Amino acid sequence: MYQSLEECVLDLEQHGHLVRIKEEVDPYLEMASIQRRAYKEGGPAILFENVKGSKYPAVANLFGSIERSKFMFRKNWDSVQNIIALRDDPMQAVKSPFKHIGNGFSALAALPMRKPGLNGSKLEEIELTDIPFIQSWPDDGGSFITLPQVYSEDPDKPGMMSANLGMYRVQLDGNEYEVGKEVGLHYQIQRGIGVHQTKAVKRGEPLKVSIFIGGPPAHTLSAVMPLPEGLSEMLFAGLLANRRFRYGYVDGYCISHDADFVITGEIYPDDTKPEGPFGDHLGYYSLTHEFPVMKVHKVYGRKGAIYPFTVVGRPPQEDTSFGALIHEITGDAVTQELPGVKEVHAIDAAGVHPLLFAIGSERYTPYEKVKEPTELLTIANRILGFGQLSLAKYLFLTAEDEEPIHTHDEAAFIQYILERIDLKRDLHFQTNSTIDTLDYSGTGLNRGSKVTFAAYGDVKRDLCKQVPNGMKQVKGIQDANLVMPGVVAVELTTDFEEYESVEEEMNQLANGLSEVNVERSPLIVVCDDSEFLSESLENFLWATFTRSNPSHDIHGVNAFIEHKHWGCDAVIIDARLKPHHAPPLVENEEVEKGVDRFFEEGGVLAAKKEEVGEV
């Protein structure tokens, strides 16, 4: 649809989905603050025309709403969904041949187009320091590229159709980086670029990497899409943009002709530097760790280039809309891959990876009078062994019985589980496992544990609608508040100090709670601020599941171990902040007050909630 990011910006502006800020804005905290506020208030995309220290304008909040995102892809939306569906279920082409007759032609027309060098592009060589260096949070380690398309090729099978295009954050300055000549690349486990680097290391050679910034929005979205195996990101970019991905090679590096900026360079074996901290999607800082450093070769900028950026932080943020858009496009892709799985929902409020809700099937023992999880346990292993879902720590899983249930009604789903779960039987742990690289609740980088809450069958308990009598009088409890039916947040008189001493503390708490009727309150969350935790569903989901490691932080009232199986009468999750956790993100109050001028009456973003038309 669009040949460039500039075309997209002008189209959005023409239809009332974008505003311009002409006044000079500071890339240090101020631009990020404006973007966060605009997203929170349902505002439009923003073009910053005058970025302090850079000759290039910047655009933010492009994907700030699902409606605006679909508007950008309105001309090609249905055909792309059809192609994805056909890839997941080829029999659709047999069942409905006339519906899918155009899909083959669409795919052929979207094949990447190679041209010599920079021929046909509008790129010219620039310095890396020419682009906006944007820092989002006060304690970030420096400036980061937050919407990069990082391109690498398989050293054993070079070429675009076997290449990887991913969105891995790029640190521009700070720490030990030589500004303009080096950048830091942060990528997590199970990423395509990691496979490529491993192969390059075995060959004893550096990995050539190209970082594309901007271009048609389809290119940005392709970098984050969980595509089916064998479907190239560049081919998908062409499908989504309805325009072939144009590229060439300069000095052995792939160059996107449609990008606004291109950074080329090499990653050398065993060459790392400290990267971070960085305000991340869990709502905390990912701390400083050694990650690959890329030696910059050349940098290119498009004539009339626009620098796109976003802000990452505690959900919801713009990447929340990214996730919703991806779900709309891919539809049932995950359930197609996982037999017996009807629905999987990664909970955005909990930072996506820490918490999954899922609905499966229960067909193993239909002849049994007493219903209990059986097939669900097989399904749990499928889910926790599948792609990025394997990074989850908590899986709440059930199967529909007589009444419909949906994972996206999060409060109702939790209550459905808690009403039915047998806590003596239906908790299943996996210890010494993998978790999200950005999650510091575990025992080390990428290391943690998992637990499955599997519930099926008849209702076993009527959940409490208020804090149980006597709970606030239990020794050690300072305050207690009801979060939702069946869930109580308790605040203790002591803070968490170390795991060596917490076991005794939790045992004393569990003993005290055993004297209280906790049958109707199966989930008790120990936290630093019970009023905060109970204030909203979002606070409960965020604090509980980002601040706990199941193997270390789950305790129980009347807990027992029988034949290696752990059970209890009521689950206690210790969701207090621990010394090894990353600090939560806190905004700079002075900067926040300063950007009020854009949102107050008469400001360019005052009451700018857009009314997006039909897609």
Coordinates of C-alpha atoms in Angstrom, one line a residue:
M1 CA 0.0 0.0 0.0
Y2 CA 2.7 2.5 1.0
Q3 CA 6.1 2.8 -0.8
S4 CA 7.6 4.6 2.2
L5 CA 7.1 5.7 5.8
E6 CA 6.6 9.2 4.5
E7 CA 3.6 8.1 2.4
C8 CA 2.1 6.5 5.5
V9 CA 2.6 9.6 7.6
L10 CA 0.9 11.8 5.0
D11 CA -2.0 9.3 4.6
L12 CA -2.6 9.2 8.3
E13 CA -2.5 13.0 8.6
Q14 CA -4.9 13.4 5.7
H15 CA -7.4 11.2 7.4
G16 CA -7.0 12.8 10.8
H17 CA -4.9 10.1 12.5
L18 CA -1.7 12.1 13.0
V19 CA -0.7 15.4 14.4
R20 CA 2.6 17.4 14.0
I21 CA 4.6 18.9 16.9
K22 CA 6.6 21.7 15.4
E23 CA 8.2 22.9 18.6
E24 CA 11.7 21.5 19.4
V25 CA 11.5 18.5 21.7
D26 CA 14.2 16.8 23.6
P27 CA 15.0 13.1 22.8
Y28 CA 16.1 12.7 26.4
L29 CA 12.9 11.5 28.2
E30 CA 10.6 14.2 26.8
M31 CA 9.7 12.5 23.5
A32 CA 9.1 9.2 25.2
S33 CA 6.9 10.9 27.8
I34 CA 4.7 12.5 25.1
Q35 CA 4.3 9.2 23.3
R36 CA 3.3 7.3 26.5
R37 CA 0.7 10.0 27.4
A38 CA -0.7 10.0 23.9
Y39 CA -1.0 6.2 23.9
K40 CA -2.7 6.2 27.3
E41 CA -5.2 8.8 26.2
G42 CA -6.0 7.1 23.0
G43 CA -4.4 9.8 21.0
P44 CA -3.1 9.9 17.4
A45 CA 0.2 9.2 15.8
I46 CA 2.7 12.0 16.4
L47 CA 5.3 13.5 14.0
F48 CA 8.0 15.3 15.9
E49 CA 9.3 17.8 13.2
N50 CA 12.0 19.3 15.3
V51 CA 14.1 16.8 17.3
K52 CA 16.8 18.4 19.4
G53 CA 20.3 17.4 18.1
S54 CA 19.1 15.8 14.9
K55 CA 18.1 17.0 11.4
Y56 CA 15.6 14.2 11.0
P57 CA 12.0 14.2 12.2
A58 CA 10.6 11.3 14.2
V59 CA 7.3 9.6 14.4
A60 CA 5.7 7.7 17.3
N61 CA 2.4 6.0 18.2
L62 CA 1.9 4.7 14.6
F63 CA 0.6 1.4 16.0
G64 CA -1.0 3.0 19.0
S65 CA -4.4 1.5 18.4
I66 CA -5.7 -1.6 16.7
E67 CA -8.1 0.6 14.7
R68 CA -5.3 2.8 13.3
S69 CA -3.1 -0.2 12.6
K70 CA -5.8 -1.9 10.6
F71 CA -6.5 1.4 8.8
M72 CA -2.9 1.5 7.6
F73 CA -3.3 -2.0 6.1
R74 CA -6.9 -1.6 5.0
K75 CA -6.4 -2.2 1.3
N76 CA -4.6 -5.6 1.7
W77 CA -5.9 -6.8 5.1
D78 CA -8.2 -9.6 4.0
S79 CA -5.8 -11.1 1.4
V80 CA -3.0 -11.4 4.0
Q81 CA -5.3 -13.1 6.5
N82 CA -6.4 -15.6 3.8
I83 CA -2.8 -16.4 2.9
I84 CA -1.9 -17.1 6.6
A85 CA -5.0 -19.2 7.0
L86 CA -4.1 -21.2 3.9
R87 CA -0.6 -21.8 5.2
D88 CA -2.0 -23.2 8.4
D89 CA -4.7 -25.3 6.7
P90 CA -3.9 -26.1 3.1
M91 CA -7.2 -28.0 2.8
Q92 CA -9.0 -24.7 2.7
A93 CA -7.9 -24.4 -0.9
V94 CA -9.5 -27.7 -1.8
K95 CA -12.7 -26.8 0.1
S96 CA -13.1 -23.3 -1.3
P97 CA -11.0 -23.1 -4.5
F98 CA -12.5 -19.9 -5.8
K99 CA -12.0 -18.0 -2.6
H100 CA -8.2 -18.8 -2.6
I101 CA -7.5 -18.6 -6.3
G102 CA -5.7 -15.3 -6.0
N103 CA -3.5 -16.2 -3.1
G104 CA -0.8 -17.9 -5.3
F105 CA -0.6 -14.9 -7.5
S106 CA -0.4 -12.6 -4.4
A107 CA 2.6 -14.6 -3.1
L108 CA 4.4 -14.5 -6.4
A109 CA 3.8 -10.8 -6.8
A110 CA 5.3 -10.3 -3.3
L111 CA 8.6 -12.0 -3.9
P112 CA 11.6 -9.8 -2.9
M113 CA 13.1 -7.8 -5.7
R114 CA 16.9 -7.5 -5.9
K115 CA 18.5 -4.5 -7.6
P116 CA 22.2 -3.7 -8.0
G117 CA 23.7 -2.0 -4.9
L118 CA 21.8 1.2 -4.0
N119 CA 20.3 1.5 -7.6
G120 CA 16.8 2.8 -7.4
S121 CA 16.9 3.7 -3.7
K122 CA 16.9 7.1 -2.2
L123 CA 19.6 6.2 0.3
E124 CA 22.8 8.2 0.9
E125 CA 25.6 7.6 3.3
I126 CA 25.4 9.4 6.7
E127 CA 26.8 9.3 10.2
L128 CA 25.1 7.2 12.8
T129 CA 25.1 10.2 15.1
D130 CA 22.8 12.0 12.6
I131 CA 19.8 10.0 13.7
P132 CA 17.8 10.9 16.8
F133 CA 19.3 9.3 19.9
I134 CA 16.2 8.8 22.1
Q135 CA 16.2 7.7 25.7
S136 CA 12.9 6.6 27.2
W137 CA 13.5 6.1 31.0
P138 CA 15.7 8.0 33.5
D139 CA 17.9 5.0 34.3
D140 CA 18.2 3.5 30.9
G141 CA 21.8 2.8 30.0
G142 CA 21.7 5.2 27.0
S143 CA 19.7 5.7 23.8
F144 CA 18.1 2.8 22.1
I145 CA 16.6 2.0 18.7
T146 CA 13.2 0.6 19.7
L147 CA 11.7 -0.4 16.3
P148 CA 14.7 -1.9 14.5
Q149 CA 14.4 -4.6 11.8
V150 CA 17.6 -6.6 12.4
Y151 CA 18.5 -8.6 9.3
S152 CA 21.0 -11.6 9.2
E153 CA 21.6 -14.4 6.8
D154 CA 22.4 -18.1 7.4
P155 CA 26.1 -18.5 6.9
D156 CA 25.6 -22.0 5.7
K157 CA 22.8 -21.0 3.3
P158 CA 23.1 -17.4 2.3
G159 CA 20.3 -15.5 0.6
M160 CA 17.2 -13.6 1.5
M161 CA 14.7 -16.4 1.5
S162 CA 16.7 -18.1 4.4
A163 CA 17.4 -14.9 6.2
N164 CA 16.0 -13.8 9.5
L165 CA 14.4 -10.4 10.2
G166 CA 13.8 -9.8 13.9
M167 CA 13.2 -6.9 16.3
Y168 CA 16.0 -6.9 18.8
R169 CA 16.7 -3.7 20.7
V170 CA 19.8 -1.8 19.7
Q171 CA 21.8 0.4 22.1
L172 CA 23.4 3.4 20.5
D173 CA 25.4 5.0 23.3
G174 CA 26.3 4.7 27.0
N175 CA 28.3 2.0 28.8
E176 CA 31.5 1.2 26.9
Y177 CA 30.2 1.7 23.3
E178 CA 32.3 3.9 21.0
V179 CA 29.6 6.3 19.8
G180 CA 28.9 6.1 16.1
K181 CA 31.2 3.1 15.6
E182 CA 29.6 0.4 17.8
V183 CA 26.1 -0.6 18.8
G184 CA 24.9 -3.2 21.2
L185 CA 22.5 -6.0 20.1
H186 CA 20.2 -7.6 22.7
Y187 CA 18.5 -10.7 21.6
Q188 CA 16.9 -13.4 23.7
I189 CA 17.0 -17.1 23.5
Q190 CA 15.2 -18.9 20.7
R191 CA 15.9 -16.1 18.2
G192 CA 16.9 -16.6 14.6
I193 CA 19.9 -14.3 14.7
G194 CA 21.3 -16.4 17.6
V195 CA 21.2 -19.5 15.3
H196 CA 23.0 -17.5 12.6
Q197 CA 25.7 -16.2 15.0
T198 CA 26.3 -19.8 16.3
K199 CA 26.9 -21.0 12.8
A200 CA 29.3 -18.0 12.1
V201 CA 31.2 -18.7 15.3
K202 CA 31.7 -22.4 14.2
R203 CA 33.0 -21.2 10.9
G204 CA 35.3 -18.7 12.7
E205 CA 34.0 -15.7 10.9
P206 CA 32.0 -12.6 11.8
L207 CA 28.3 -12.4 11.1
K208 CA 27.2 -9.6 8.8
V209 CA 24.2 -7.8 10.1
S210 CA 22.0 -5.0 8.7
I211 CA 19.6 -2.9 10.8
F212 CA 16.7 -1.4 8.9
I213 CA 14.7 1.4 10.5
G214 CA 11.4 2.7 9.1
G215 CA 10.2 2.0 5.6
P216 CA 6.6 0.9 5.0
P217 CA 4.8 -0.1 8.3
A218 CA 4.5 -3.6 6.8
H219 CA 8.3 -4.0 7.2
T220 CA 8.2 -3.1 10.9
L221 CA 5.3 -5.5 11.6
S222 CA 7.0 -8.3 9.7
A223 CA 10.0 -8.1 12.1
V224 CA 7.8 -9.1 15.0
M225 CA 5.4 -11.5 13.4
P226 CA 5.5 -15.2 14.6
L227 CA 5.4 -16.5 11.1
P228 CA 4.9 -20.2 10.1
E229 CA 8.1 -22.2 9.5
G230 CA 9.4 -21.5 6.0
L231 CA 7.6 -18.2 5.4
S232 CA 10.2 -15.5 4.9
E233 CA 9.7 -12.2 6.8
M234 CA 10.6 -10.4 3.6
L235 CA 8.0 -12.3 1.6
F236 CA 5.4 -11.5 4.3
A237 CA 6.4 -7.8 4.2
G238 CA 5.7 -7.8 0.5
L239 CA 2.3 -9.5 1.0
L240 CA 1.3 -7.1 3.7
A241 CA 2.6 -4.0 1.8
N242 CA 1.2 -5.2 -1.5
R243 CA 4.6 -4.3 -2.8
R244 CA 7.8 -6.3 -3.3
F245 CA 10.5 -5.9 -0.7
R246 CA 13.3 -4.1 -2.6
Y247 CA 16.9 -4.7 -1.7
G248 CA 20.5 -4.8 -2.9
Y249 CA 23.9 -5.6 -1.6
V250 CA 26.7 -3.1 -0.8
D251 CA 30.1 -4.4 0.5
G252 CA 28.4 -7.8 1.1
Y253 CA 25.6 -6.3 3.3
C254 CA 22.0 -6.4 2.5
I255 CA 20.4 -3.0 2.1
S256 CA 16.6 -2.4 2.2
H257 CA 15.9 0.2 -0.5
D258 CA 12.7 1.2 1.2
A259 CA 14.1 1.7 4.7
D260 CA 14.5 5.2 6.1
F261 CA 17.8 4.2 7.7
V262 CA 20.2 1.3 7.3
I263 CA 23.0 0.5 9.6
T264 CA 25.5 -2.2 8.5
G265 CA 28.1 -4.0 10.5
E266 CA 29.6 -7.2 11.8
I267 CA 29.3 -9.3 15.0
Y268 CA 32.6 -11.0 15.9
P269 CA 32.9 -14.3 17.8
D270 CA 33.1 -13.8 21.6
D271 CA 33.0 -10.0 21.2
T272 CA 30.5 -8.6 23.8
K273 CA 30.1 -5.5 25.8
P274 CA 27.7 -4.5 28.7
E275 CA 24.2 -3.7 27.3
G276 CA 21.4 -2.0 29.3
P277 CA 19.7 -1.2 31.6
F278 CA 16.6 -0.7 29.6
G279 CA 13.0 -0.1 30.5
D280 CA 11.2 -3.2 29.3
H281 CA 7.8 -4.6 28.6
L282 CA 7.6 -6.3 32.1
G283 CA 7.5 -2.8 33.7
Y284 CA 11.0 -3.0 35.1
Y285 CA 14.5 -2.3 33.9
S286 CA 16.3 -5.2 32.2
L287 CA 19.7 -4.9 33.9
T288 CA 23.2 -4.7 32.4
H289 CA 24.5 -7.9 30.9
E290 CA 27.1 -8.9 28.3
F291 CA 25.6 -9.0 24.8
P292 CA 27.1 -9.0 21.3
V293 CA 28.5 -5.7 20.0
M294 CA 28.2 -4.8 16.4
K295 CA 31.1 -3.0 14.7
V296 CA 29.4 -0.4 12.5
H297 CA 30.5 -0.5 8.8
K298 CA 28.4 2.2 7.1
V299 CA 25.1 4.0 7.8
Y300 CA 22.6 5.2 5.2
G301 CA 19.7 7.6 5.4
R302 CA 16.9 8.1 3.0
K303 CA 16.2 11.5 1.5
G304 CA 13.3 12.8 3.5
A305 CA 13.8 10.1 6.1
I306 CA 11.6 9.8 9.2
Y307 CA 12.8 8.0 12.3
P308 CA 10.1 5.8 13.9
F309 CA 10.2 4.9 17.6
T310 CA 8.1 3.5 20.4
V311 CA 8.4 3.3 24.2
V312 CA 8.5 0.0 26.1
G313 CA 7.3 -0.2 29.7
R314 CA 4.7 -1.6 32.0
P315 CA 1.7 -2.7 29.9
P316 CA -0.4 -1.5 28.3
Q317 CA 1.9 0.3 25.8
E318 CA 2.1 0.5 22.0
D319 CA 3.4 -3.1 21.9
T320 CA 0.1 -4.1 23.4
S321 CA -1.5 -3.0 20.1
F322 CA 1.2 -4.8 18.2
G323 CA 0.2 -8.0 19.9
A324 CA -3.5 -7.4 19.2
L325 CA -2.7 -6.8 15.5
I326 CA -0.6 -9.9 15.3
H327 CA -3.4 -11.9 16.8
E328 CA -5.9 -10.5 14.3
I329 CA -3.6 -11.5 11.4
T330 CA -2.6 -15.0 12.6
G331 CA -5.9 -16.0 14.1
D332 CA -5.8 -19.6 15.1
A333 CA -2.2 -20.3 14.1
V334 CA -1.1 -21.5 17.6
T335 CA -4.1 -23.8 18.0
Q336 CA -3.4 -25.3 14.6
E337 CA 0.0 -26.2 15.8
L338 CA -1.1 -27.7 19.1
P339 CA -3.6 -30.6 19.0
G340 CA -6.3 -30.3 21.6
V341 CA -5.7 -26.6 22.3
K342 CA -8.7 -24.4 21.7
E343 CA -7.4 -21.1 22.9
V344 CA -4.2 -19.6 24.4
H345 CA -4.0 -16.0 25.8
A346 CA -0.7 -14.5 26.9
I347 CA -1.7 -11.9 29.5
D348 CA -0.5 -8.5 28.5
A349 CA -1.0 -6.9 31.9
A350 CA 1.4 -9.5 33.4
G351 CA 4.1 -8.7 30.8
V352 CA 3.0 -11.3 28.2
H353 CA 5.4 -14.1 28.9
P354 CA 5.0 -14.7 32.7
L355 CA 1.3 -15.7 32.6
L356 CA -0.7 -17.8 30.1
F357 CA -4.4 -18.7 30.1
A358 CA -5.5 -21.6 28.0
I359 CA -8.5 -23.8 27.1
G360 CA -8.0 -27.3 26.0
S361 CA -9.9 -30.5 25.5
E362 CA -10.8 -33.2 28.0
R363 CA -11.6 -36.4 26.1
Y364 CA -9.4 -39.1 27.7
T365 CA -11.9 -40.6 30.2
P366 CA -15.5 -39.6 29.3
Y367 CA -16.7 -42.7 31.1
E368 CA -15.5 -41.6 34.5
K369 CA -18.1 -40.2 36.8
V370 CA -15.6 -37.8 38.6
K371 CA -14.2 -35.3 36.2
E372 CA -10.5 -34.4 36.7
P373 CA -7.6 -33.1 34.5
T374 CA -6.1 -35.9 32.4
E375 CA -5.7 -34.8 28.7
L376 CA -5.2 -31.3 30.1
L377 CA -1.9 -32.4 31.6
T378 CA -0.7 -33.6 28.2
I379 CA -1.8 -30.3 26.6
A380 CA 0.0 -28.3 29.3
N381 CA 3.3 -29.9 28.2
R382 CA 2.5 -29.1 24.6
I383 CA 1.9 -25.5 25.4
L384 CA 5.0 -25.1 27.7
G385 CA 7.2 -26.7 25.1
F386 CA 6.0 -24.6 22.1
G387 CA 8.1 -21.6 20.9
Q388 CA 7.8 -18.4 22.9
L389 CA 5.1 -20.0 25.1
S390 CA 7.8 -22.1 26.6
L391 CA 9.0 -18.9 28.4
A392 CA 5.8 -18.8 30.6
K393 CA 6.0 -19.3 34.3
Y394 CA 2.3 -19.7 35.2
L395 CA -0.2 -21.6 33.1
F396 CA -3.9 -21.5 34.1
L397 CA -5.6 -24.2 32.0
T398 CA -9.1 -25.7 31.8
A399 CA -11.5 -27.3 29.3
E400 CA -15.0 -26.2 28.5
D401 CA -17.6 -28.3 30.1
E402 CA -21.2 -27.2 30.2
E403 CA -20.8 -23.4 30.2
P404 CA -18.7 -21.4 27.7
I405 CA -15.5 -19.8 29.1
H406 CA -13.1 -17.4 27.4
T407 CA -9.5 -16.6 28.3
H408 CA -9.9 -12.9 27.4
D409 CA -12.4 -12.4 30.2
E410 CA -9.4 -12.5 32.6
A411 CA -11.2 -12.0 35.9
A412 CA -13.9 -14.6 35.0
F413 CA -11.3 -17.1 33.8
I414 CA -9.3 -16.9 37.1
Q415 CA -12.5 -17.4 39.1
Y416 CA -13.5 -20.3 36.9
I417 CA -10.2 -22.0 37.7
L418 CA -10.3 -21.2 41.4
E419 CA -13.9 -22.5 41.7
R420 CA -12.9 -25.9 40.3
I421 CA -9.2 -26.6 41.1
D422 CA -8.3 -29.3 43.5
L423 CA -5.2 -27.8 45.1
K424 CA -4.1 -31.1 46.5
R425 CA -4.0 -32.7 43.1
D426 CA -4.0 -30.1 40.3
L427 CA -0.8 -28.1 40.8
H428 CA 2.1 -29.3 38.6
F429 CA 5.6 -27.8 38.8
Q430 CA 8.6 -27.8 36.5
T431 CA 11.8 -26.6 38.2
N432 CA 15.2 -25.5 36.8
S433 CA 13.5 -24.5 33.5
T434 CA 13.7 -21.5 31.1
I435 CA 11.9 -18.2 31.5
D436 CA 12.0 -14.8 29.7
T437 CA 15.5 -13.2 29.5
L438 CA 13.9 -10.0 30.8
D439 CA 12.3 -11.7 33.9
Y440 CA 14.5 -11.3 37.0
S441 CA 12.3 -13.2 39.3
G442 CA 14.1 -16.5 38.6
T443 CA 17.4 -18.0 39.7
G444 CA 19.5 -16.5 37.0
L445 CA 19.4 -15.1 33.4
N446 CA 16.8 -17.2 31.5
R447 CA 16.5 -19.5 34.5
G448 CA 13.4 -20.1 36.6
S449 CA 10.5 -22.5 37.0
K450 CA 6.9 -23.1 35.9
V451 CA 3.6 -24.2 37.4
T452 CA 0.4 -25.3 35.9
F453 CA -3.0 -24.7 37.6
A454 CA -5.1 -27.3 35.8
A455 CA -8.8 -27.3 36.7
Y456 CA -11.7 -29.3 35.3
G457 CA -15.0 -30.6 36.5
D458 CA -17.7 -29.5 38.9
V459 CA -17.5 -26.4 41.1
K460 CA -15.8 -27.3 44.3
R461 CA -16.1 -24.1 46.3
D462 CA -18.0 -20.8 46.6
L463 CA -15.3 -18.1 46.4
C464 CA -15.1 -15.6 49.2
K465 CA -16.5 -12.1 48.5
Q466 CA -14.7 -10.5 51.4
V467 CA -11.5 -11.0 53.5
P468 CA -12.2 -14.2 55.6
N469 CA -12.9 -13.6 59.2
G470 CA -9.8 -13.7 61.4
M471 CA -7.3 -13.3 58.5
K472 CA -6.3 -9.8 59.5
Q473 CA -5.6 -11.0 63.0
V474 CA -3.1 -13.7 61.9
K475 CA 0.3 -13.0 63.4
G476 CA 2.6 -11.3 60.8
I477 CA -0.2 -9.9 58.7
Q478 CA -0.3 -6.1 58.7
D479 CA -3.2 -5.6 56.3
A480 CA -5.4 -7.7 54.0
N481 CA -7.6 -6.7 51.0
L482 CA -9.9 -8.6 48.7
V483 CA -8.6 -8.5 45.1
M484 CA -11.5 -10.5 43.5
P485 CA -13.6 -13.4 44.6
G486 CA -11.3 -16.1 46.0
V487 CA -8.1 -13.9 45.9
V488 CA -6.8 -12.0 48.9
A489 CA -3.8 -9.7 49.0
V490 CA -2.0 -9.7 52.4
E491 CA 0.7 -7.3 53.5
L492 CA 3.2 -8.5 56.2
T493 CA 4.9 -6.6 59.0
T494 CA 8.3 -7.6 57.5
D495 CA 9.9 -7.1 54.1
F496 CA 11.5 -9.8 52.1
E497 CA 15.2 -10.2 52.9
E498 CA 16.5 -13.5 51.7
Y499 CA 15.3 -17.0 50.8
E500 CA 17.3 -18.5 53.6
S501 CA 15.0 -17.0 56.1
V502 CA 11.7 -16.7 54.2
E503 CA 10.8 -20.4 54.5
E504 CA 10.4 -20.1 58.3
E505 CA 8.4 -16.9 57.8
M506 CA 6.1 -18.5 55.3
N507 CA 5.6 -21.6 57.5
Q508 CA 4.5 -19.3 60.4
L509 CA 2.1 -17.5 58.1
A510 CA 0.7 -20.8 56.7
N511 CA 0.3 -22.1 60.3
G512 CA -1.6 -19.0 61.2
L513 CA -3.8 -19.2 58.2
S514 CA -4.6 -22.8 58.9
E515 CA -6.6 -21.6 61.9
V516 CA -8.7 -19.5 59.5
N517 CA -11.3 -20.9 57.1
V518 CA -9.4 -20.5 53.8
E519 CA -11.4 -23.0 51.8
R520 CA -13.2 -20.1 50.0
S521 CA -10.0 -18.1 49.4
P522 CA -7.7 -20.5 47.5
L523 CA -5.2 -17.9 46.4
I524 CA -3.5 -15.6 48.9
V525 CA -0.9 -13.1 47.5
V526 CA 1.8 -11.8 49.9
C527 CA 2.8 -8.3 48.6
D528 CA 4.5 -5.1 49.6
D529 CA 1.3 -3.0 49.3
S530 CA -2.0 -4.9 49.5
E531 CA -4.0 -1.8 48.7
F532 CA -2.1 -1.3 45.5
L533 CA -2.5 -5.0 44.5
S534 CA -6.2 -5.0 45.1
E535 CA -6.8 -1.6 43.5
S536 CA -7.3 -3.1 40.0
L537 CA -7.1 -6.4 38.1
E538 CA -4.1 -5.0 36.2
N539 CA -2.2 -4.3 39.4
F540 CA -2.9 -7.8 40.6
L541 CA -1.8 -9.5 37.4
W542 CA 1.3 -7.4 37.0
A543 CA 2.7 -7.5 40.5
T544 CA 1.8 -11.1 41.3
F545 CA 3.1 -12.8 38.2
T546 CA 6.2 -10.6 37.5
R547 CA 7.5 -10.7 41.0
S548 CA 7.4 -14.4 41.7
N549 CA 9.2 -17.6 40.7
P550 CA 6.9 -20.6 41.3
S551 CA 9.4 -23.0 42.7
H552 CA 10.7 -20.5 45.2
D553 CA 7.7 -18.2 45.9
I554 CA 4.8 -20.6 46.1
H555 CA 3.9 -21.8 49.5
G556 CA 0.8 -23.4 50.9
V557 CA -1.6 -23.7 53.8
N558 CA -1.3 -27.3 55.1
A559 CA 1.2 -28.0 52.3
F560 CA 2.4 -31.6 51.8
I561 CA 4.6 -33.7 49.5
E562 CA 3.4 -37.1 48.6
H563 CA 5.3 -39.3 46.1
K564 CA 7.1 -36.2 44.8
H565 CA 3.8 -34.3 44.3
W566 CA 3.2 -31.0 46.1
G567 CA -0.3 -29.9 47.2
C568 CA -2.0 -27.7 49.8
D569 CA -5.4 -26.3 50.9
A570 CA -4.7 -22.8 49.8
V571 CA -1.9 -21.4 47.6
I572 CA 0.3 -18.6 49.0
I573 CA 2.3 -16.6 46.3
D574 CA 5.1 -14.4 47.7
A575 CA 5.0 -11.5 45.3
R576 CA 7.1 -9.1 47.3
L577 CA 10.0 -7.4 45.6
K578 CA 13.2 -9.3 46.2
P579 CA 16.8 -8.0 46.3
H580 CA 17.7 -9.7 43.1
H581 CA 14.7 -8.3 41.2
A582 CA 15.1 -5.4 38.7
P583 CA 13.7 -2.1 39.8
P584 CA 10.3 -1.0 38.5
L585 CA 10.1 1.9 36.1
V586 CA 9.4 5.3 37.5
E587 CA 8.9 8.4 35.4
N588 CA 10.8 11.7 35.9
E589 CA 8.2 14.0 37.6
E590 CA 9.8 17.2 36.2
V591 CA 9.7 15.9 32.6
E592 CA 6.1 14.7 33.1
K593 CA 5.0 18.1 34.3
G594 CA 6.8 19.7 31.4
V595 CA 4.9 17.8 28.7
D596 CA 1.6 18.8 30.2
R597 CA 1.7 21.8 27.8
F598 CA 1.0 19.5 24.8
F599 CA -2.1 18.0 26.4
E600 CA -3.7 21.0 28.2
E601 CA -6.3 23.2 26.5
G602 CA -4.8 24.8 23.4
G603 CA -2.0 22.2 23.2
V604 CA -1.5 20.3 20.0
L605 CA -2.5 17.0 21.6
A606 CA -5.4 18.4 23.7
A607 CA -8.5 16.1 23.4
K608 CA -7.1 14.5 20.3
K609 CA -8.8 11.2 20.6
E610 CA -9.3 10.2 17.0
E611 CA -12.3 8.7 15.4
V612 CA -11.0 6.1 13.0
G613 CA -13.2 5.2 10.1
E614 CA -14.2 1.8 8.8
V615 CA -11.4 -0.4 7.6

